[in-house]
Short mmCIF file of N, CA and C in Angstrom, two decimals:
data_model
loop_
_atom_site.label_atom_id
_atom_site.label_comp_id
_atom_site.label_asym_id
_atom_site.label_seq_id
_atom_site.Cartn_x
_atom_site.Cartn_y
_atom_site.Cartn_z
N MET A 158 0.84 -1.19 0.00
CA MET A 158 0.00 0.00 0.00
C MET A 158 0.88 1.25 0.00
N LYS A 159 0.40 2.25 -0.65
CA LYS A 159 1.14 3.49 -0.78
C LYS A 159 1.04 4.31 0.50
N SER A 160 2.16 4.94 0.86
CA SER A 160 2.16 5.84 2.01
C SER A 160 1.41 7.11 1.66
N VAL A 161 0.86 7.75 2.67
CA VAL A 161 0.12 8.99 2.49
C VAL A 161 0.81 10.08 3.29
N GLU A 162 0.97 11.24 2.69
CA GLU A 162 1.61 12.36 3.39
C GLU A 162 0.86 12.68 4.67
N ASN A 163 1.59 12.93 5.74
CA ASN A 163 1.00 13.24 7.03
C ASN A 163 1.96 14.15 7.80
N GLY A 164 1.64 15.41 7.86
CA GLY A 164 2.49 16.34 8.59
C GLY A 164 3.88 16.47 8.01
N GLY A 165 4.02 16.40 6.69
CA GLY A 165 5.33 16.53 6.07
C GLY A 165 6.09 15.23 5.94
N ARG A 166 5.67 14.20 6.62
CA ARG A 166 6.29 12.88 6.51
C ARG A 166 5.23 11.88 6.08
N PRO A 167 5.64 10.82 5.41
CA PRO A 167 4.64 9.82 5.02
C PRO A 167 4.03 9.15 6.25
N ALA A 168 2.79 8.77 6.10
CA ALA A 168 2.16 7.94 7.13
C ALA A 168 2.84 6.58 7.09
N PRO A 169 2.73 5.80 8.15
CA PRO A 169 3.35 4.47 8.11
C PRO A 169 2.82 3.66 6.92
N PHE A 170 3.71 2.89 6.34
CA PHE A 170 3.33 1.93 5.29
C PHE A 170 2.59 0.80 6.00
N ILE A 171 1.48 0.36 5.45
CA ILE A 171 0.68 -0.69 6.07
C ILE A 171 0.81 -1.98 5.26
N TYR A 172 1.26 -3.02 5.94
CA TYR A 172 1.37 -4.36 5.34
C TYR A 172 0.31 -5.22 6.02
N ARG A 173 -0.54 -5.85 5.22
CA ARG A 173 -1.61 -6.68 5.78
C ARG A 173 -1.35 -8.14 5.45
N ARG A 174 -1.72 -9.00 6.38
CA ARG A 174 -1.61 -10.44 6.14
C ARG A 174 -2.58 -11.20 7.01
N THR A 175 -2.86 -12.40 6.58
CA THR A 175 -3.73 -13.30 7.32
C THR A 175 -2.88 -14.12 8.28
N VAL A 176 -3.42 -14.42 9.42
CA VAL A 176 -2.78 -15.35 10.36
C VAL A 176 -3.39 -16.72 10.11
N THR A 177 -2.55 -17.71 9.89
CA THR A 177 -3.05 -19.05 9.57
C THR A 177 -2.79 -20.02 10.72
N TRP A 178 -3.49 -21.15 10.66
CA TRP A 178 -3.30 -22.21 11.65
C TRP A 178 -1.83 -22.63 11.72
N GLY A 179 -1.17 -22.69 10.56
CA GLY A 179 0.24 -23.08 10.51
C GLY A 179 1.19 -22.12 11.20
N ASP A 180 0.72 -20.91 11.51
CA ASP A 180 1.55 -19.92 12.21
C ASP A 180 1.57 -20.16 13.72
N THR A 181 0.73 -21.08 14.19
CA THR A 181 0.53 -21.20 15.64
C THR A 181 1.30 -22.36 16.26
N ASP A 182 1.45 -22.26 17.58
CA ASP A 182 2.08 -23.31 18.37
C ASP A 182 0.99 -24.18 18.99
N PRO A 183 1.35 -25.17 19.80
CA PRO A 183 0.33 -26.04 20.40
C PRO A 183 -0.68 -25.30 21.29
N GLY A 184 -0.35 -24.10 21.72
CA GLY A 184 -1.28 -23.30 22.53
C GLY A 184 -2.27 -22.52 21.69
N SER A 185 -2.22 -22.70 20.38
CA SER A 185 -3.11 -22.01 19.43
C SER A 185 -2.89 -20.50 19.36
N ILE A 186 -1.69 -20.07 19.70
CA ILE A 186 -1.30 -18.67 19.50
C ILE A 186 -0.09 -18.65 18.57
N VAL A 187 0.16 -17.51 17.96
CA VAL A 187 1.25 -17.42 16.99
C VAL A 187 2.58 -17.77 17.66
N PHE A 188 3.30 -18.65 17.00
CA PHE A 188 4.63 -19.10 17.43
C PHE A 188 5.58 -17.90 17.46
N THR A 189 6.41 -17.82 18.46
CA THR A 189 7.31 -16.70 18.68
C THR A 189 8.10 -16.31 17.43
N GLY A 190 8.66 -17.28 16.74
CA GLY A 190 9.49 -17.00 15.57
C GLY A 190 8.74 -16.34 14.42
N ARG A 191 7.43 -16.50 14.37
CA ARG A 191 6.64 -15.91 13.28
C ARG A 191 6.62 -14.38 13.35
N TYR A 192 6.74 -13.81 14.55
CA TYR A 192 6.72 -12.36 14.69
C TYR A 192 7.84 -11.73 13.86
N LEU A 193 9.02 -12.33 13.92
CA LEU A 193 10.14 -11.80 13.14
C LEU A 193 9.91 -12.05 11.65
N GLU A 194 9.33 -13.19 11.30
CA GLU A 194 8.99 -13.45 9.89
C GLU A 194 8.01 -12.39 9.39
N TYR A 195 6.99 -12.06 10.17
CA TYR A 195 6.04 -11.02 9.79
C TYR A 195 6.76 -9.69 9.58
N THR A 196 7.71 -9.38 10.47
CA THR A 196 8.46 -8.13 10.40
C THR A 196 9.28 -8.06 9.12
N VAL A 197 10.00 -9.13 8.82
CA VAL A 197 10.84 -9.17 7.62
C VAL A 197 9.97 -9.02 6.37
N ASP A 198 8.85 -9.74 6.32
CA ASP A 198 7.93 -9.63 5.18
C ASP A 198 7.42 -8.20 5.02
N ALA A 199 7.10 -7.53 6.12
CA ALA A 199 6.59 -6.16 6.07
C ALA A 199 7.66 -5.20 5.56
N VAL A 200 8.89 -5.36 6.03
CA VAL A 200 9.98 -4.48 5.57
C VAL A 200 10.26 -4.71 4.09
N GLU A 201 10.24 -5.97 3.65
CA GLU A 201 10.46 -6.22 2.22
C GLU A 201 9.34 -5.60 1.38
N ALA A 202 8.11 -5.65 1.86
CA ALA A 202 7.01 -5.01 1.14
C ALA A 202 7.24 -3.49 1.06
N TRP A 203 7.72 -2.89 2.15
CA TRP A 203 8.06 -1.46 2.15
C TRP A 203 9.17 -1.18 1.14
N VAL A 204 10.21 -2.01 1.13
CA VAL A 204 11.32 -1.86 0.19
C VAL A 204 10.81 -1.91 -1.25
N THR A 205 9.97 -2.89 -1.53
CA THR A 205 9.43 -3.06 -2.88
C THR A 205 8.61 -1.85 -3.30
N GLU A 206 7.78 -1.36 -2.39
CA GLU A 206 6.96 -0.17 -2.67
C GLU A 206 7.83 1.07 -2.84
N THR A 207 8.81 1.23 -2.00
CA THR A 207 9.62 2.45 -1.98
C THR A 207 10.67 2.49 -3.10
N PHE A 208 11.36 1.37 -3.32
CA PHE A 208 12.45 1.34 -4.28
C PHE A 208 12.07 0.76 -5.65
N GLY A 209 10.87 0.16 -5.73
CA GLY A 209 10.43 -0.36 -7.00
C GLY A 209 11.01 -1.71 -7.38
N ARG A 210 11.68 -2.36 -6.43
CA ARG A 210 12.17 -3.72 -6.66
C ARG A 210 12.31 -4.42 -5.32
N ASN A 211 12.13 -5.74 -5.34
CA ASN A 211 12.22 -6.51 -4.10
C ASN A 211 13.67 -6.94 -3.85
N TRP A 212 13.88 -7.60 -2.72
CA TRP A 212 15.23 -7.99 -2.33
C TRP A 212 15.86 -8.96 -3.33
N PHE A 213 15.06 -9.87 -3.90
CA PHE A 213 15.58 -10.80 -4.88
C PHE A 213 16.16 -10.04 -6.07
N ALA A 214 15.42 -9.07 -6.59
CA ALA A 214 15.89 -8.28 -7.73
C ALA A 214 17.12 -7.46 -7.35
N MET A 215 17.14 -6.89 -6.16
CA MET A 215 18.30 -6.12 -5.73
C MET A 215 19.54 -7.01 -5.70
N LYS A 216 19.39 -8.21 -5.17
CA LYS A 216 20.52 -9.15 -5.07
C LYS A 216 21.00 -9.57 -6.45
N HIS A 217 20.08 -9.99 -7.30
CA HIS A 217 20.48 -10.56 -8.58
C HIS A 217 20.77 -9.52 -9.66
N ASP A 218 20.14 -8.36 -9.59
CA ASP A 218 20.36 -7.33 -10.60
C ASP A 218 21.46 -6.34 -10.22
N GLN A 219 21.68 -6.16 -8.92
CA GLN A 219 22.63 -5.13 -8.47
C GLN A 219 23.70 -5.63 -7.51
N GLU A 220 23.67 -6.92 -7.18
CA GLU A 220 24.61 -7.48 -6.19
C GLU A 220 24.57 -6.66 -4.91
N LEU A 221 23.34 -6.41 -4.47
CA LEU A 221 23.10 -5.56 -3.31
C LEU A 221 22.17 -6.29 -2.35
N GLY A 222 22.53 -6.34 -1.09
CA GLY A 222 21.69 -6.93 -0.07
C GLY A 222 21.37 -5.91 1.00
N THR A 223 20.36 -6.21 1.80
CA THR A 223 20.01 -5.34 2.93
C THR A 223 19.69 -6.21 4.14
N PRO A 224 20.68 -6.92 4.67
CA PRO A 224 20.40 -7.76 5.84
C PRO A 224 20.07 -6.91 7.07
N PHE A 225 19.37 -7.55 7.99
CA PHE A 225 19.05 -6.87 9.25
C PHE A 225 20.30 -6.80 10.12
N ARG A 226 20.58 -5.62 10.63
CA ARG A 226 21.69 -5.43 11.59
C ARG A 226 21.20 -5.80 12.98
N PHE A 227 19.94 -5.41 13.27
CA PHE A 227 19.29 -5.82 14.52
C PHE A 227 17.79 -5.70 14.37
N ALA A 228 17.09 -6.39 15.24
CA ALA A 228 15.63 -6.29 15.33
C ALA A 228 15.27 -6.54 16.79
N ASN A 229 14.95 -5.48 17.49
CA ASN A 229 14.55 -5.58 18.90
C ASN A 229 13.04 -5.66 18.95
N LEU A 230 12.53 -6.81 19.36
CA LEU A 230 11.11 -7.09 19.29
C LEU A 230 10.52 -7.16 20.70
N ASP A 231 9.44 -6.43 20.91
CA ASP A 231 8.71 -6.47 22.18
C ASP A 231 7.34 -7.09 21.94
N PHE A 232 7.03 -8.13 22.71
CA PHE A 232 5.73 -8.79 22.63
C PHE A 232 4.77 -8.09 23.58
N ILE A 233 3.59 -7.74 23.08
CA ILE A 233 2.63 -7.00 23.89
C ILE A 233 1.36 -7.80 24.11
N ASP A 234 0.85 -8.46 23.07
CA ASP A 234 -0.37 -9.25 23.19
C ASP A 234 -0.26 -10.44 22.25
N GLN A 235 -0.98 -11.48 22.56
CA GLN A 235 -0.93 -12.67 21.71
C GLN A 235 -1.79 -12.50 20.46
N ILE A 236 -1.43 -13.29 19.44
CA ILE A 236 -2.13 -13.27 18.16
C ILE A 236 -2.59 -14.70 17.88
N SER A 237 -3.79 -14.83 17.33
CA SER A 237 -4.31 -16.16 17.00
C SER A 237 -4.83 -16.17 15.56
N PRO A 238 -5.16 -17.37 15.02
CA PRO A 238 -5.72 -17.43 13.68
C PRO A 238 -7.10 -16.77 13.54
N ARG A 239 -7.68 -16.31 14.63
CA ARG A 239 -8.92 -15.54 14.55
C ARG A 239 -8.63 -14.09 14.15
N ASP A 240 -7.35 -13.73 14.15
CA ASP A 240 -6.93 -12.36 13.86
C ASP A 240 -6.40 -12.23 12.43
N SER A 241 -6.45 -11.03 11.92
CA SER A 241 -5.65 -10.65 10.76
C SER A 241 -4.66 -9.62 11.28
N LEU A 242 -3.65 -9.31 10.49
CA LEU A 242 -2.61 -8.39 10.95
C LEU A 242 -2.52 -7.16 10.07
N GLU A 243 -2.25 -6.04 10.70
CA GLU A 243 -1.82 -4.82 10.04
C GLU A 243 -0.49 -4.45 10.67
N ILE A 244 0.53 -4.43 9.85
CA ILE A 244 1.86 -4.10 10.35
C ILE A 244 2.24 -2.75 9.77
N GLU A 245 2.49 -1.79 10.66
CA GLU A 245 2.88 -0.44 10.26
C GLU A 245 4.39 -0.35 10.22
N VAL A 246 4.91 0.06 9.08
CA VAL A 246 6.35 0.23 8.90
C VAL A 246 6.62 1.72 8.71
N LEU A 247 7.44 2.26 9.60
CA LEU A 247 7.81 3.66 9.53
C LEU A 247 9.34 3.73 9.47
N MET A 248 9.87 4.24 8.36
CA MET A 248 11.31 4.41 8.26
C MET A 248 11.65 5.68 9.02
N VAL A 249 12.46 5.56 10.07
CA VAL A 249 12.71 6.71 10.94
C VAL A 249 14.07 7.36 10.74
N LYS A 250 15.00 6.63 10.07
CA LYS A 250 16.32 7.23 9.85
C LYS A 250 17.01 6.55 8.69
N ALA A 251 17.60 7.36 7.84
CA ALA A 251 18.47 6.86 6.78
C ALA A 251 19.88 7.31 7.11
N GLY A 252 20.74 6.34 7.38
CA GLY A 252 22.15 6.65 7.62
C GLY A 252 22.92 6.61 6.31
N THR A 253 24.22 6.55 6.38
CA THR A 253 25.05 6.46 5.18
C THR A 253 24.86 5.11 4.50
N THR A 254 24.78 4.05 5.32
CA THR A 254 24.67 2.69 4.78
C THR A 254 23.47 1.93 5.31
N SER A 255 22.63 2.59 6.11
CA SER A 255 21.57 1.85 6.81
C SER A 255 20.23 2.57 6.80
N LEU A 256 19.20 1.78 7.07
CA LEU A 256 17.85 2.30 7.26
C LEU A 256 17.34 1.77 8.59
N ARG A 257 16.73 2.65 9.37
CA ARG A 257 16.18 2.25 10.67
C ARG A 257 14.66 2.37 10.62
N PHE A 258 13.99 1.37 11.21
CA PHE A 258 12.54 1.28 11.14
C PHE A 258 11.91 1.17 12.52
N ASP A 259 10.76 1.79 12.66
CA ASP A 259 9.88 1.61 13.82
C ASP A 259 8.67 0.85 13.28
N ILE A 260 8.46 -0.35 13.80
CA ILE A 260 7.43 -1.24 13.26
C ILE A 260 6.45 -1.59 14.37
N LYS A 261 5.17 -1.54 14.04
CA LYS A 261 4.12 -1.89 15.00
C LYS A 261 3.20 -2.91 14.37
N GLY A 262 2.93 -4.00 15.09
CA GLY A 262 2.03 -5.04 14.60
C GLY A 262 0.71 -5.00 15.35
N PHE A 263 -0.37 -4.83 14.61
CA PHE A 263 -1.71 -4.78 15.18
C PHE A 263 -2.50 -6.00 14.73
N ALA A 264 -3.17 -6.65 15.67
CA ALA A 264 -4.10 -7.73 15.35
C ALA A 264 -5.49 -7.13 15.27
N LEU A 265 -6.27 -7.66 14.33
CA LEU A 265 -7.65 -7.22 14.16
C LEU A 265 -8.55 -8.43 14.23
N SER A 266 -9.58 -8.33 15.06
CA SER A 266 -10.57 -9.41 15.13
C SER A 266 -11.92 -8.83 15.51
N LYS A 267 -12.97 -9.54 15.17
CA LYS A 267 -14.31 -9.11 15.54
C LYS A 267 -14.47 -9.12 17.06
N GLU A 268 -13.89 -10.13 17.70
CA GLU A 268 -14.06 -10.30 19.14
C GLU A 268 -13.30 -9.24 19.95
N ARG A 269 -12.07 -8.89 19.52
CA ARG A 269 -11.23 -8.03 20.35
C ARG A 269 -10.85 -6.70 19.69
N GLY A 270 -11.32 -6.45 18.48
CA GLY A 270 -11.02 -5.18 17.82
C GLY A 270 -9.58 -5.11 17.33
N ARG A 271 -9.07 -3.87 17.20
CA ARG A 271 -7.69 -3.63 16.76
C ARG A 271 -6.84 -3.39 18.00
N ARG A 272 -5.78 -4.16 18.13
CA ARG A 272 -4.93 -4.00 19.31
C ARG A 272 -3.46 -4.17 18.95
N LEU A 273 -2.62 -3.40 19.61
CA LEU A 273 -1.18 -3.48 19.41
C LEU A 273 -0.67 -4.78 20.02
N CYS A 274 0.03 -5.59 19.23
CA CYS A 274 0.52 -6.89 19.71
C CYS A 274 2.03 -6.99 19.78
N PHE A 275 2.74 -6.21 18.94
CA PHE A 275 4.20 -6.23 19.03
C PHE A 275 4.77 -4.96 18.40
N THR A 276 5.96 -4.60 18.87
CA THR A 276 6.71 -3.48 18.30
C THR A 276 8.11 -3.97 17.99
N VAL A 277 8.71 -3.37 16.97
CA VAL A 277 10.06 -3.75 16.57
C VAL A 277 10.85 -2.50 16.22
N ASP A 278 12.03 -2.38 16.79
CA ASP A 278 13.02 -1.38 16.40
C ASP A 278 14.04 -2.16 15.58
N ALA A 279 14.16 -1.85 14.29
CA ALA A 279 15.02 -2.65 13.41
C ALA A 279 15.88 -1.77 12.52
N MET A 280 17.01 -2.33 12.11
CA MET A 280 17.89 -1.64 11.18
C MET A 280 18.37 -2.63 10.12
N THR A 281 18.32 -2.18 8.87
CA THR A 281 18.92 -2.94 7.78
C THR A 281 20.13 -2.18 7.27
N VAL A 282 21.10 -2.91 6.73
CA VAL A 282 22.34 -2.32 6.25
C VAL A 282 22.52 -2.71 4.79
N PHE A 283 22.88 -1.75 3.95
CA PHE A 283 23.17 -2.05 2.55
C PHE A 283 24.52 -2.74 2.46
N LEU A 284 24.56 -3.81 1.68
CA LEU A 284 25.72 -4.69 1.62
C LEU A 284 26.03 -5.03 0.17
N ASP A 285 27.30 -4.90 -0.20
CA ASP A 285 27.76 -5.37 -1.51
C ASP A 285 27.89 -6.89 -1.37
N THR A 286 27.08 -7.64 -2.11
CA THR A 286 27.05 -9.09 -1.91
C THR A 286 28.24 -9.81 -2.54
N VAL A 287 29.09 -9.09 -3.28
CA VAL A 287 30.32 -9.69 -3.80
C VAL A 287 31.41 -9.61 -2.75
N THR A 288 31.61 -8.41 -2.18
CA THR A 288 32.66 -8.22 -1.17
C THR A 288 32.19 -8.55 0.24
N MET A 289 30.86 -8.62 0.41
CA MET A 289 30.26 -8.84 1.73
C MET A 289 30.63 -7.74 2.72
N LYS A 290 30.76 -6.52 2.20
CA LYS A 290 31.04 -5.33 3.01
C LYS A 290 29.88 -4.35 2.86
N LYS A 291 29.63 -3.59 3.92
CA LYS A 291 28.57 -2.59 3.82
C LYS A 291 28.96 -1.55 2.78
N THR A 292 27.92 -0.96 2.19
CA THR A 292 28.12 -0.01 1.10
C THR A 292 27.13 1.13 1.25
N PRO A 293 27.46 2.32 0.79
CA PRO A 293 26.51 3.43 0.89
C PRO A 293 25.21 3.13 0.17
N ILE A 294 24.13 3.70 0.68
CA ILE A 294 22.84 3.57 0.02
C ILE A 294 22.98 4.17 -1.38
N PRO A 295 22.64 3.41 -2.43
CA PRO A 295 22.78 3.94 -3.78
C PRO A 295 21.99 5.24 -3.98
N ASP A 296 22.56 6.13 -4.79
CA ASP A 296 21.91 7.42 -5.06
C ASP A 296 20.48 7.27 -5.54
N GLU A 297 20.22 6.27 -6.42
CA GLU A 297 18.86 6.10 -6.94
C GLU A 297 17.88 5.80 -5.81
N TYR A 298 18.32 5.09 -4.78
CA TYR A 298 17.44 4.78 -3.65
C TYR A 298 17.28 5.99 -2.73
N ARG A 299 18.36 6.74 -2.53
CA ARG A 299 18.25 7.97 -1.74
C ARG A 299 17.26 8.93 -2.38
N GLU A 300 17.33 9.06 -3.71
CA GLU A 300 16.40 9.94 -4.42
C GLU A 300 14.96 9.47 -4.23
N LYS A 301 14.75 8.18 -4.24
CA LYS A 301 13.39 7.64 -4.04
C LYS A 301 12.92 7.90 -2.61
N LEU A 302 13.83 7.83 -1.63
CA LEU A 302 13.47 8.15 -0.25
C LEU A 302 13.04 9.61 -0.13
N VAL A 303 13.74 10.49 -0.82
CA VAL A 303 13.40 11.92 -0.81
C VAL A 303 12.05 12.13 -1.49
N ARG A 304 11.87 11.56 -2.69
CA ARG A 304 10.62 11.74 -3.43
C ARG A 304 9.42 11.21 -2.65
N ALA A 305 9.62 10.12 -1.91
CA ALA A 305 8.52 9.55 -1.15
C ALA A 305 8.28 10.29 0.17
N GLY A 306 9.21 11.20 0.53
CA GLY A 306 9.05 11.98 1.76
C GLY A 306 9.64 11.33 3.00
N TRP A 307 10.35 10.22 2.83
CA TRP A 307 10.93 9.54 4.01
C TRP A 307 12.11 10.31 4.57
N VAL A 308 12.86 11.01 3.72
CA VAL A 308 13.94 11.88 4.18
C VAL A 308 13.85 13.20 3.44
N GLN A 309 14.38 14.22 4.05
CA GLN A 309 14.44 15.54 3.42
C GLN A 309 15.64 15.56 2.48
N SER A 310 15.61 16.38 1.46
CA SER A 310 16.73 16.42 0.50
C SER A 310 18.03 16.82 1.20
N SER A 311 17.96 17.60 2.27
CA SER A 311 19.15 17.98 3.02
C SER A 311 19.76 16.80 3.78
N GLU A 312 18.93 15.77 4.09
CA GLU A 312 19.42 14.59 4.80
C GLU A 312 20.06 13.61 3.83
N ALA A 313 19.67 13.67 2.57
CA ALA A 313 20.15 12.71 1.59
C ALA A 313 21.59 12.97 1.27
#
C-alpha cells in the first residue's frame, strides 16, 4: 500500500496479512518466531513499494543486499488465527549505509477489535554481496526516499 503524506512525513506503510493455523504453536497462538517473519515480510514489502524492486531483484540485478543489523522485538499481546494483521512500517532514519525502522504489529478481530501486539526497532544495512562489506545507500534509492518523503533532501 502506498504511504500517504502526514504532517510533512509519510504515514506508516501498512502491510496486511492473514494469520493461519500453521503460524501457531500447540497453545493455538502465533509461534514466537513468526513475529520476526512477519516483520521481515513487512519491511520487504516497504522496500518493494519504496524502491520499486524486491530484495531478490536487488541481489540478482545489483549485487546488493540489505540484511538486518538488529531487530529488537517487544511482545505485547498474543495473536491467533482468529486475527488478521496490520503491520505499520515507519522508516525513521536513513544513515550512510543503513535504514532504521519503527514497526508496530496490530491484530484485528471481531471479538477483540484492533490491538497493538508487538513493536520492533530494526535496522537494515546495505551490503555489496560480492565483497560482503557494507556499502553506501545507492543514489537512486536515496532519491526515491526523498521523493517519497521519508527523508528531506538535506538529509540525503
